[in-house]
Amino acid sequence: MTTIGQRFIEILTSEVQKNGRKTEIVDVFQWVHLISLEIIGQAGIGHSFGILEGNVPDYLAASRDFFALMAEVWYFHPFITFFSRLGPASFRRAVVEWIPHRPVQRIISVSDIMHKTAADIMKHKREAMVNGTLDSEVAAGKDIMTALLRQNLVVAPQDQMTDEEVLAQVNGLAFAGNDTTSSALSQVINLLAKHQEVQEKLRDEVHAAHRNHGKNLDYEQLNSLSYLDAVCRESLRLHAPGAFAIRVATKDWTLPLHYAVKTKDGKATLTEIRVPKGTNLHVALRAANKDERTWGADAEEFKPDRWLEPLPESVSNARIPGIYSSMMTFLGGPRACPGMKFSQLEMKIILSGLVSSFKFDPSEDKIKWKATGIAKPHVQQPDGRVSRNPMMPIRVTALGDLE
């Protein structure tokens, strides 16, 4: 992962300096989206998308467009669970293809691209296993897809995953890992561009680590950088890539409320809510992360230093069930994000490399974040129109070798 990050810095440096200047307006979202896919490809599923060689795979655009398309057809969401249980997959496919609505047809197209990509990778992995050439493959067979295929060879038939289940796992890893991490990286870079004092302090810490350990920081060395960790935590608290999650009650339940609420007529105060089985629950991740009753009056402010000292008692008293620092960014419980540690490491590797090599300043463009499943930056025009595709122009200055 570190090698990929270093190569990314070299490519971005060339992009910034391509016109003979040290400063250029760069669409940072495009670049972090590219590198996030390549990292999850190589380290997660043992496949290179060729991005470091200049390729832009169809998978990238497909994964970029999927959530936006799903947001366009929000009125179909209540029926998804019903349709998912309706007959075989071939029948469901035929029903969806019959719907004469462009966003639905685009969803079919991008889904086919992602499915075909994963199927081609799985076929290649199986051939490498048969031919005994895994050691010469990307990740040398130490990736999740290979692990799943190997496990299928040793478990009982009834415990084996079907091809569709393996493909679903791989697509889930590549798709979710790429979109969420690129969103998180874009958010933190945008924050650093707006808060120069934080950016300088972070750069000083990374440069000091490079002087002590060299530029190839390992896992332990990266995690020892307290301010880097604080910046990442604070950005993920303020701007969780996903605004909310949906869960379904599997049984009748009485949900206790940490903060009492009044009824609509204001005549009663509720400390618990009765939740019948089958109820759809919208879990407000960002609201929990920025509740002033929990985090204090400065909950909406970007203050990495809050993580360098004990958090208020109100945070621990809230007993937030998230798996990450009393936040709901990575959810909680058995369905929490399985890639949390991976994404944290990826974020720290890329961010430490970027701040040590570049200075970031806001551009003249107004950035508007659209939460179409995963929050992504768009450029807002003076007349209020917003760019169709996500982008985040930032003024990037190459610093050269200052260490």
CSV table of C-alpha atoms in Angstrom, one decimal:
chain,number,residue,atom,x,y,z
A,1,MET,CA,0.0,0.0,0.0
A,2,THR,CA,2.9,2.4,0.8
A,3,THR,CA,4.5,1.7,-2.6
A,4,ILE,CA,1.2,2.6,-4.3
A,5,GLY,CA,1.0,5.8,-2.3
A,6,GLN,CA,4.5,6.9,-3.2
A,7,ARG,CA,3.8,6.3,-6.9
A,8,PHE,CA,0.6,8.3,-6.6
A,9,ILE,CA,2.6,11.2,-5.2
A,10,GLU,CA,5.0,11.1,-8.1
A,11,ILE,CA,2.1,11.1,-10.6
A,12,LEU,CA,0.3,14.0,-8.9
A,13,THR,CA,3.6,16.0,-8.7
A,14,SER,CA,3.9,15.6,-12.5
A,15,GLU,CA,0.3,16.7,-12.9
A,16,VAL,CA,0.8,19.8,-10.8
A,17,GLN,CA,4.0,20.7,-12.6
A,18,LYS,CA,2.9,19.8,-16.2
A,19,ASN,CA,2.7,23.5,-17.2
A,20,GLY,CA,6.1,24.4,-15.8
A,21,ARG,CA,4.6,25.8,-12.6
A,22,LYS,CA,4.7,24.6,-9.0
A,23,THR,CA,1.0,25.5,-8.4
A,24,GLU,CA,-2.0,24.2,-10.3
A,25,ILE,CA,-5.8,23.9,-9.8
A,26,VAL,CA,-6.3,20.1,-9.5
A,27,ASP,CA,-9.5,18.1,-9.2
A,28,VAL,CA,-8.4,16.4,-6.0
A,29,PHE,CA,-11.6,14.2,-5.8
A,30,GLN,CA,-10.8,12.6,-9.2
A,31,TRP,CA,-7.3,11.7,-8.0
A,32,VAL,CA,-8.2,10.3,-4.6
A,33,HIS,CA,-11.0,8.3,-6.3
A,34,LEU,CA,-8.5,6.8,-8.7
A,35,ILE,CA,-5.9,5.9,-6.1
A,36,SER,CA,-8.5,4.6,-3.6
A,37,LEU,CA,-9.7,2.1,-6.3
A,38,GLU,CA,-6.2,1.0,-7.1
A,39,ILE,CA,-5.3,0.5,-3.4
A,40,ILE,CA,-8.5,-1.5,-2.7
A,41,GLY,CA,-7.9,-3.4,-5.9
A,42,GLN,CA,-4.3,-4.4,-5.2
A,43,ALA,CA,-4.4,-4.8,-1.4
A,44,GLY,CA,-8.0,-6.0,-1.1
A,45,ILE,CA,-8.8,-8.3,-4.1
A,46,GLY,CA,-5.3,-8.8,-5.6
A,47,HIS,CA,-6.0,-7.0,-8.8
A,48,SER,CA,-4.5,-4.0,-10.4
A,49,PHE,CA,-6.8,-1.7,-12.4
A,50,GLY,CA,-3.8,-0.2,-14.1
A,51,ILE,CA,-4.5,3.3,-12.8
A,52,LEU,CA,-0.9,4.0,-12.0
A,53,GLU,CA,-0.1,3.3,-15.6
A,54,GLY,CA,-2.7,5.8,-16.8
A,55,ASN,CA,-5.7,3.6,-17.3
A,56,VAL,CA,-9.2,4.7,-16.3
A,57,PRO,CA,-11.3,1.6,-15.9
A,58,ASP,CA,-15.0,1.5,-16.6
A,59,TYR,CA,-15.4,0.2,-13.1
A,60,LEU,CA,-14.4,3.7,-11.8
A,61,ALA,CA,-17.2,5.5,-13.5
A,62,ALA,CA,-19.7,2.8,-12.6
A,63,SER,CA,-18.9,2.9,-8.9
A,64,ARG,CA,-19.0,6.7,-9.0
A,65,ASP,CA,-22.4,6.8,-10.6
A,66,PHE,CA,-24.2,4.0,-8.7
A,67,PHE,CA,-25.2,5.9,-5.5
A,68,ALA,CA,-26.3,8.9,-7.5
A,69,LEU,CA,-28.5,6.8,-9.7
A,70,MET,CA,-30.0,5.0,-6.6
A,71,ALA,CA,-30.8,8.4,-5.2
A,72,GLU,CA,-32.6,9.3,-8.3
A,73,VAL,CA,-34.9,6.3,-8.0
A,74,TRP,CA,-35.6,6.8,-4.2
A,75,TYR,CA,-39.3,6.1,-4.8
A,76,PHE,CA,-38.4,2.4,-5.6
A,77,HIS,CA,-36.5,1.8,-2.4
A,78,PRO,CA,-39.6,0.6,-0.4
A,79,PHE,CA,-40.1,-2.2,-2.9
A,80,ILE,CA,-36.5,-3.4,-3.1
A,81,THR,CA,-36.9,-5.9,-0.2
A,82,PHE,CA,-40.0,-7.3,-1.8
A,83,PHE,CA,-38.5,-7.7,-5.2
A,84,SER,CA,-35.3,-9.3,-3.9
A,85,ARG,CA,-37.5,-12.2,-2.7
A,86,LEU,CA,-39.5,-12.4,-5.9
A,87,GLY,CA,-38.6,-15.5,-7.9
A,88,PRO,CA,-35.2,-16.4,-9.4
A,89,ALA,CA,-32.6,-13.7,-10.3
A,90,SER,CA,-33.4,-14.1,-14.0
A,91,PHE,CA,-37.0,-13.3,-13.4
A,92,ARG,CA,-36.2,-10.2,-11.3
A,93,ARG,CA,-33.8,-9.1,-14.0
A,94,ALA,CA,-36.5,-9.4,-16.6
A,95,VAL,CA,-38.9,-7.3,-14.5
A,96,VAL,CA,-36.3,-4.5,-14.0
A,97,GLU,CA,-35.4,-4.4,-17.7
A,98,TRP,CA,-39.1,-3.9,-18.4
A,99,ILE,CA,-39.2,-0.6,-16.5
A,100,PRO,CA,-38.9,2.2,-19.1
A,101,HIS,CA,-37.1,4.7,-16.9
A,102,ARG,CA,-33.6,5.9,-17.8
A,103,PRO,CA,-32.1,5.9,-14.3
A,104,VAL,CA,-33.2,2.3,-13.8
A,105,GLN,CA,-31.7,1.3,-17.1
A,106,ARG,CA,-28.4,3.1,-16.1
A,107,ILE,CA,-28.4,1.1,-12.8
A,108,ILE,CA,-28.6,-2.1,-14.8
A,109,SER,CA,-25.7,-0.9,-17.0
A,110,VAL,CA,-23.4,0.1,-14.1
A,111,SER,CA,-24.3,-3.1,-12.2
A,112,ASP,CA,-23.3,-5.2,-15.2
A,113,ILE,CA,-20.0,-3.4,-15.5
A,114,MET,CA,-19.2,-4.1,-11.8
A,115,HIS,CA,-20.4,-7.7,-12.0
A,116,LYS,CA,-18.4,-8.4,-15.2
A,117,THR,CA,-15.2,-6.9,-13.7
A,118,ALA,CA,-15.5,-9.0,-10.5
A,119,ALA,CA,-16.3,-12.1,-12.6
A,120,ASP,CA,-13.2,-11.6,-14.8
A,121,ILE,CA,-11.0,-11.2,-11.7
A,122,MET,CA,-12.4,-14.3,-10.1
A,123,LYS,CA,-11.8,-16.3,-13.3
A,124,HIS,CA,-8.2,-15.1,-13.5
A,125,LYS,CA,-7.7,-16.0,-9.8
A,126,ARG,CA,-9.0,-19.5,-10.3
A,127,GLU,CA,-6.7,-20.0,-13.3
A,128,ALA,CA,-3.7,-18.8,-11.3
A,129,MET,CA,-4.6,-21.2,-8.5
A,130,VAL,CA,-4.8,-24.1,-11.0
A,131,ASN,CA,-1.5,-23.1,-12.7
A,132,GLY,CA,0.3,-22.5,-9.4
A,133,THR,CA,1.2,-18.9,-10.4
A,134,LEU,CA,-0.4,-17.1,-7.4
A,135,ASP,CA,3.0,-16.0,-6.1
A,136,SER,CA,3.6,-13.9,-9.2
A,137,GLU,CA,0.1,-12.3,-9.0
A,138,VAL,CA,-0.7,-8.9,-7.4
A,139,ALA,CA,-0.7,-9.4,-3.6
A,140,ALA,CA,0.9,-12.8,-4.2
A,141,GLY,CA,-2.4,-14.6,-3.3
A,142,LYS,CA,-2.7,-12.8,0.0
A,143,ASP,CA,-6.0,-11.0,-0.9
A,144,ILE,CA,-9.6,-11.5,0.2
A,145,MET,CA,-10.9,-13.1,-3.1
A,146,THR,CA,-8.1,-15.7,-3.1
A,147,ALA,CA,-8.8,-16.4,0.5
A,148,LEU,CA,-12.4,-17.0,-0.2
A,149,LEU,CA,-11.7,-19.3,-3.2
A,150,ARG,CA,-9.1,-21.3,-1.2
A,151,GLN,CA,-11.5,-21.7,1.7
A,152,ASN,CA,-14.1,-23.1,-0.7
A,153,LEU,CA,-11.7,-25.9,-1.5
A,154,VAL,CA,-11.4,-27.2,2.1
A,155,VAL,CA,-14.9,-26.7,3.6
A,156,ALA,CA,-17.8,-29.1,3.3
A,157,PRO,CA,-20.0,-28.6,0.2
A,158,GLN,CA,-22.9,-27.2,2.2
A,159,ASP,CA,-20.6,-24.5,3.7
A,160,GLN,CA,-19.1,-23.4,0.4
A,161,MET,CA,-19.9,-19.9,-0.9
A,162,THR,CA,-21.5,-19.8,-4.4
A,163,ASP,CA,-19.8,-17.9,-7.1
A,164,GLU,CA,-22.5,-15.2,-6.8
A,165,GLU,CA,-21.7,-14.9,-3.1
A,166,VAL,CA,-18.0,-14.6,-3.7
A,167,LEU,CA,-18.7,-11.9,-6.4
A,168,ALA,CA,-21.0,-10.0,-4.0
A,169,GLN,CA,-18.2,-10.0,-1.3
A,170,VAL,CA,-15.6,-8.7,-3.8
A,171,ASN,CA,-17.9,-6.1,-5.3
A,172,GLY,CA,-18.9,-5.0,-1.8
A,173,LEU,CA,-15.3,-4.5,-0.8
A,174,ALA,CA,-14.2,-2.8,-3.9
A,175,PHE,CA,-17.3,-0.6,-4.4
A,176,ALA,CA,-17.9,0.4,-0.8
A,177,GLY,CA,-14.2,0.8,0.1
A,178,ASN,CA,-13.4,3.0,-2.9
A,179,ASP,CA,-16.4,5.3,-2.5
A,180,THR,CA,-16.3,5.9,1.2
A,181,THR,CA,-12.5,6.3,1.4
A,182,SER,CA,-12.3,8.7,-1.5
A,183,SER,CA,-15.1,10.7,0.1
A,184,ALA,CA,-13.3,10.8,3.5
A,185,LEU,CA,-10.0,11.8,1.9
A,186,SER,CA,-11.7,14.6,-0.1
A,187,GLN,CA,-13.3,15.9,3.0
A,188,VAL,CA,-10.1,16.0,5.1
A,189,ILE,CA,-8.1,17.7,2.2
A,190,ASN,CA,-10.9,20.3,1.9
A,191,LEU,CA,-10.7,20.9,5.6
A,192,LEU,CA,-7.0,21.3,5.6
A,193,ALA,CA,-7.2,23.8,2.7
A,194,LYS,CA,-9.5,25.9,4.8
A,195,HIS,CA,-7.5,25.5,8.1
A,196,GLN,CA,-3.9,26.3,7.2
A,197,GLU,CA,-2.7,26.2,10.8
A,198,VAL,CA,-3.8,22.6,11.1
A,199,GLN,CA,-2.2,21.7,7.7
A,200,GLU,CA,1.1,23.2,8.8
A,201,LYS,CA,1.1,21.4,12.2
A,202,LEU,CA,0.3,18.1,10.5
A,203,ARG,CA,3.0,18.7,7.9
A,204,ASP,CA,5.6,19.4,10.6
A,205,GLU,CA,4.7,16.1,12.4
A,206,VAL,CA,5.0,14.1,9.2
A,207,HIS,CA,8.3,15.7,8.2
A,208,ALA,CA,9.7,14.9,11.7
A,209,ALA,CA,8.7,11.3,11.3
A,210,HIS,CA,10.3,11.1,7.9
A,211,ARG,CA,13.5,12.5,9.3
A,212,ASN,CA,13.5,9.9,12.1
A,213,HIS,CA,12.3,6.8,10.1
A,214,GLY,CA,12.6,7.6,6.4
A,215,LYS,CA,9.6,8.2,4.1
A,216,ASN,CA,8.5,4.6,4.1
A,217,LEU,CA,6.6,4.7,7.4
A,218,ASP,CA,5.3,1.3,8.6
A,219,TYR,CA,2.0,0.6,10.3
A,220,GLU,CA,3.3,1.2,13.9
A,221,GLN,CA,5.1,4.4,12.8
A,222,LEU,CA,2.0,5.8,11.1
A,223,ASN,CA,-0.1,5.0,14.1
A,224,SER,CA,2.3,6.8,16.4
A,225,LEU,CA,1.6,10.1,14.7
A,226,SER,CA,-0.9,11.5,17.2
A,227,TYR,CA,-1.8,14.6,15.3
A,228,LEU,CA,-2.3,12.7,12.0
A,229,ASP,CA,-4.6,10.4,14.0
A,230,ALA,CA,-6.4,13.4,15.5
A,231,VAL,CA,-7.0,15.1,12.1
A,232,CYS,CA,-8.4,11.8,10.6
A,233,ARG,CA,-10.7,11.3,13.6
A,234,GLU,CA,-12.0,14.8,13.6
A,235,SER,CA,-12.7,14.8,9.9
A,236,LEU,CA,-14.5,11.5,10.1
A,237,ARG,CA,-16.5,12.8,13.1
A,238,LEU,CA,-17.6,16.0,11.3
A,239,HIS,CA,-18.1,14.4,7.8
A,240,ALA,CA,-18.9,10.8,7.9
A,241,PRO,CA,-19.1,9.6,4.3
A,242,GLY,CA,-22.6,8.2,4.9
A,243,ALA,CA,-25.2,10.4,6.5
A,244,PHE,CA,-27.4,7.7,7.7
A,245,ALA,CA,-28.0,3.9,7.7
A,246,ILE,CA,-31.2,1.9,7.5
A,247,ARG,CA,-31.9,-1.0,9.8
A,248,VAL,CA,-35.0,-3.2,10.2
A,249,ALA,CA,-36.3,-4.2,13.6
A,250,THR,CA,-36.2,-8.1,13.7
A,251,LYS,CA,-38.5,-8.2,16.8
A,252,ASP,CA,-40.8,-6.0,18.9
A,253,TRP,CA,-38.6,-3.7,21.0
A,254,THR,CA,-38.7,-0.8,23.3
A,255,LEU,CA,-36.0,1.6,22.3
A,256,PRO,CA,-34.6,3.7,25.2
A,257,LEU,CA,-33.7,7.3,24.5
A,258,HIS,CA,-30.6,8.8,26.0
A,259,TYR,CA,-32.0,12.3,25.4
A,260,ALA,CA,-35.8,12.6,26.1
A,261,VAL,CA,-38.0,14.1,23.4
A,262,LYS,CA,-41.3,15.8,23.4
A,263,THR,CA,-44.3,14.7,21.5
A,264,LYS,CA,-45.5,16.8,18.5
A,265,ASP,CA,-48.2,18.4,20.6
A,266,GLY,CA,-45.7,19.2,23.4
A,267,LYS,CA,-47.8,17.6,26.1
A,268,ALA,CA,-45.7,14.6,26.9
A,269,THR,CA,-42.0,13.8,27.2
A,270,LEU,CA,-40.8,10.4,25.9
A,271,THR,CA,-37.8,8.5,27.3
A,272,GLU,CA,-38.5,5.4,25.2
A,273,ILE,CA,-40.2,4.5,22.0
A,274,ARG,CA,-42.0,1.3,21.1
A,275,VAL,CA,-40.7,-0.2,17.9
A,276,PRO,CA,-42.8,-3.0,16.3
A,277,LYS,CA,-41.1,-5.8,14.4
A,278,GLY,CA,-40.4,-4.9,10.8
A,279,THR,CA,-40.1,-1.2,11.4
A,280,ASN,CA,-37.5,0.6,9.2
A,281,LEU,CA,-35.1,2.6,11.4
A,282,HIS,CA,-33.1,5.5,9.9
A,283,VAL,CA,-29.9,5.8,12.0
A,284,ALA,CA,-28.6,9.4,11.8
A,285,LEU,CA,-24.9,8.8,11.8
A,286,ARG,CA,-23.8,12.5,11.3
A,287,ALA,CA,-26.4,13.8,13.8
A,288,ALA,CA,-25.0,11.5,16.5
A,289,ASN,CA,-21.4,12.6,15.7
A,290,LYS,CA,-22.2,16.3,16.0
A,291,ASP,CA,-24.8,16.4,18.7
A,292,GLU,CA,-23.9,19.4,20.9
A,293,ARG,CA,-25.4,17.7,24.0
A,294,THR,CA,-22.8,15.0,23.6
A,295,TRP,CA,-19.8,16.7,22.0
A,296,GLY,CA,-20.2,20.2,23.4
A,297,ALA,CA,-20.9,23.7,22.0
A,298,ASP,CA,-18.1,23.4,19.5
A,299,ALA,CA,-19.4,20.1,18.0
A,300,GLU,CA,-19.8,21.7,14.5
A,301,GLU,CA,-16.2,23.0,14.5
A,302,PHE,CA,-13.1,21.3,13.1
A,303,LYS,CA,-10.8,20.9,16.1
A,304,PRO,CA,-8.4,18.0,15.9
A,305,ASP,CA,-6.9,19.0,19.2
A,306,ARG,CA,-10.0,17.7,21.0
A,307,TRP,CA,-8.6,14.2,20.4
A,308,LEU,CA,-5.3,15.0,22.1
A,309,GLU,CA,-6.9,15.4,25.5
A,310,PRO,CA,-9.7,13.6,27.4
A,311,LEU,CA,-13.1,13.9,25.8
A,312,PRO,CA,-16.0,15.4,27.8
A,313,GLU,CA,-17.8,13.0,30.2
A,314,SER,CA,-20.9,13.6,28.1
A,315,VAL,CA,-19.3,11.5,25.3
A,316,SER,CA,-18.7,8.4,27.5
A,317,ASN,CA,-22.1,8.9,29.2
A,318,ALA,CA,-23.8,8.9,25.8
A,319,ARG,CA,-22.7,5.2,25.4
A,320,ILE,CA,-22.7,5.6,21.6
A,321,PRO,CA,-22.5,2.0,20.2
A,322,GLY,CA,-20.1,2.8,17.3
A,323,ILE,CA,-17.0,0.8,17.0
A,324,TYR,CA,-14.8,3.9,16.3
A,325,SER,CA,-14.0,6.4,19.1
A,326,SER,CA,-17.6,6.9,20.3
A,327,MET,CA,-18.7,7.8,16.8
A,328,MET,CA,-21.2,6.2,14.4
A,329,THR,CA,-19.1,6.8,11.3
A,330,PHE,CA,-18.3,3.1,10.9
A,331,LEU,CA,-21.6,1.9,12.5
A,332,GLY,CA,-21.7,-0.6,15.3
A,333,GLY,CA,-22.6,-4.1,16.2
A,334,PRO,CA,-22.3,-7.2,14.0
A,335,ARG,CA,-23.0,-5.2,10.8
A,336,ALA,CA,-20.4,-2.6,11.5
A,337,CYS,CA,-18.0,-1.7,8.7
A,338,PRO,CA,-15.6,-4.7,8.2
A,339,GLY,CA,-13.0,-2.5,6.4
A,340,MET,CA,-12.5,0.1,9.2
A,341,LYS,CA,-8.9,-0.7,10.0
A,342,PHE,CA,-8.0,-1.0,6.3
A,343,SER,CA,-9.6,2.4,5.4
A,344,GLN,CA,-7.9,4.1,8.4
A,345,LEU,CA,-4.5,2.8,7.3
A,346,GLU,CA,-5.2,3.8,3.6
A,347,MET,CA,-6.3,7.3,4.7
A,348,LYS,CA,-3.2,7.8,6.8
A,349,ILE,CA,-0.8,6.6,4.2
A,350,ILE,CA,-2.3,8.8,1.4
A,351,LEU,CA,-2.8,11.9,3.7
A,352,SER,CA,0.7,11.8,5.2
A,353,GLY,CA,2.2,11.5,1.7
A,354,LEU,CA,0.1,14.4,0.4
A,355,VAL,CA,0.7,16.9,3.2
A,356,SER,CA,4.5,16.2,3.1
A,357,SER,CA,4.7,16.9,-0.6
A,358,PHE,CA,2.0,19.5,-1.3
A,359,LYS,CA,0.3,22.6,0.1
A,360,PHE,CA,-3.4,22.8,-0.3
A,361,ASP,CA,-5.4,26.0,-0.6
A,362,PRO,CA,-9.1,26.6,-1.6
A,363,SER,CA,-9.7,27.4,-5.2
A,364,GLU,CA,-12.2,30.0,-6.4
A,365,ASP,CA,-14.9,27.4,-7.0
A,366,LYS,CA,-17.7,26.9,-4.5
A,367,ILE,CA,-17.9,23.3,-3.3
A,368,LYS,CA,-21.2,21.8,-2.5
A,369,TRP,CA,-21.4,18.3,-0.9
A,370,LYS,CA,-24.3,16.2,-2.2
A,371,ALA,CA,-25.2,13.2,0.0
A,372,THR,CA,-26.4,10.7,-2.6
A,373,GLY,CA,-25.7,7.7,-0.4
A,374,ILE,CA,-22.1,8.7,0.0
A,375,ALA,CA,-21.2,12.4,0.3
A,376,LYS,CA,-19.3,13.7,-2.7
A,377,PRO,CA,-18.1,17.2,-3.7
A,378,HIS,CA,-19.6,19.1,-6.6
A,379,VAL,CA,-18.9,22.5,-8.0
A,380,GLN,CA,-21.8,25.0,-7.6
A,381,GLN,CA,-22.1,27.7,-10.3
A,382,PRO,CA,-23.1,31.3,-9.4
A,383,ASP,CA,-26.6,30.6,-10.8
A,384,GLY,CA,-27.0,27.7,-8.3
A,385,ARG,CA,-26.5,24.9,-10.8
A,386,VAL,CA,-24.3,22.0,-9.6
A,387,SER,CA,-21.9,19.9,-11.7
A,388,ARG,CA,-23.4,16.6,-12.7
A,389,ASN,CA,-20.2,14.6,-11.9
A,390,PRO,CA,-18.4,15.0,-8.5
A,391,MET,CA,-15.3,17.2,-8.5
A,392,MET,CA,-13.3,19.2,-6.0
A,393,PRO,CA,-10.9,21.8,-7.6
A,394,ILE,CA,-8.2,22.7,-5.1
A,395,ARG,CA,-5.1,24.9,-5.5
A,396,VAL,CA,-2.2,22.5,-5.1
A,397,THR,CA,1.4,23.6,-4.7
A,398,ALA,CA,4.3,21.1,-5.0
A,399,LEU,CA,6.7,21.7,-2.1
A,400,GLY,CA,9.7,19.8,-3.4
A,401,ASP,CA,12.1,18.0,-1.1
A,402,LEU,CA,12.0,20.2,2.0
A,403,GLU,CA,12.9,17.5,4.6
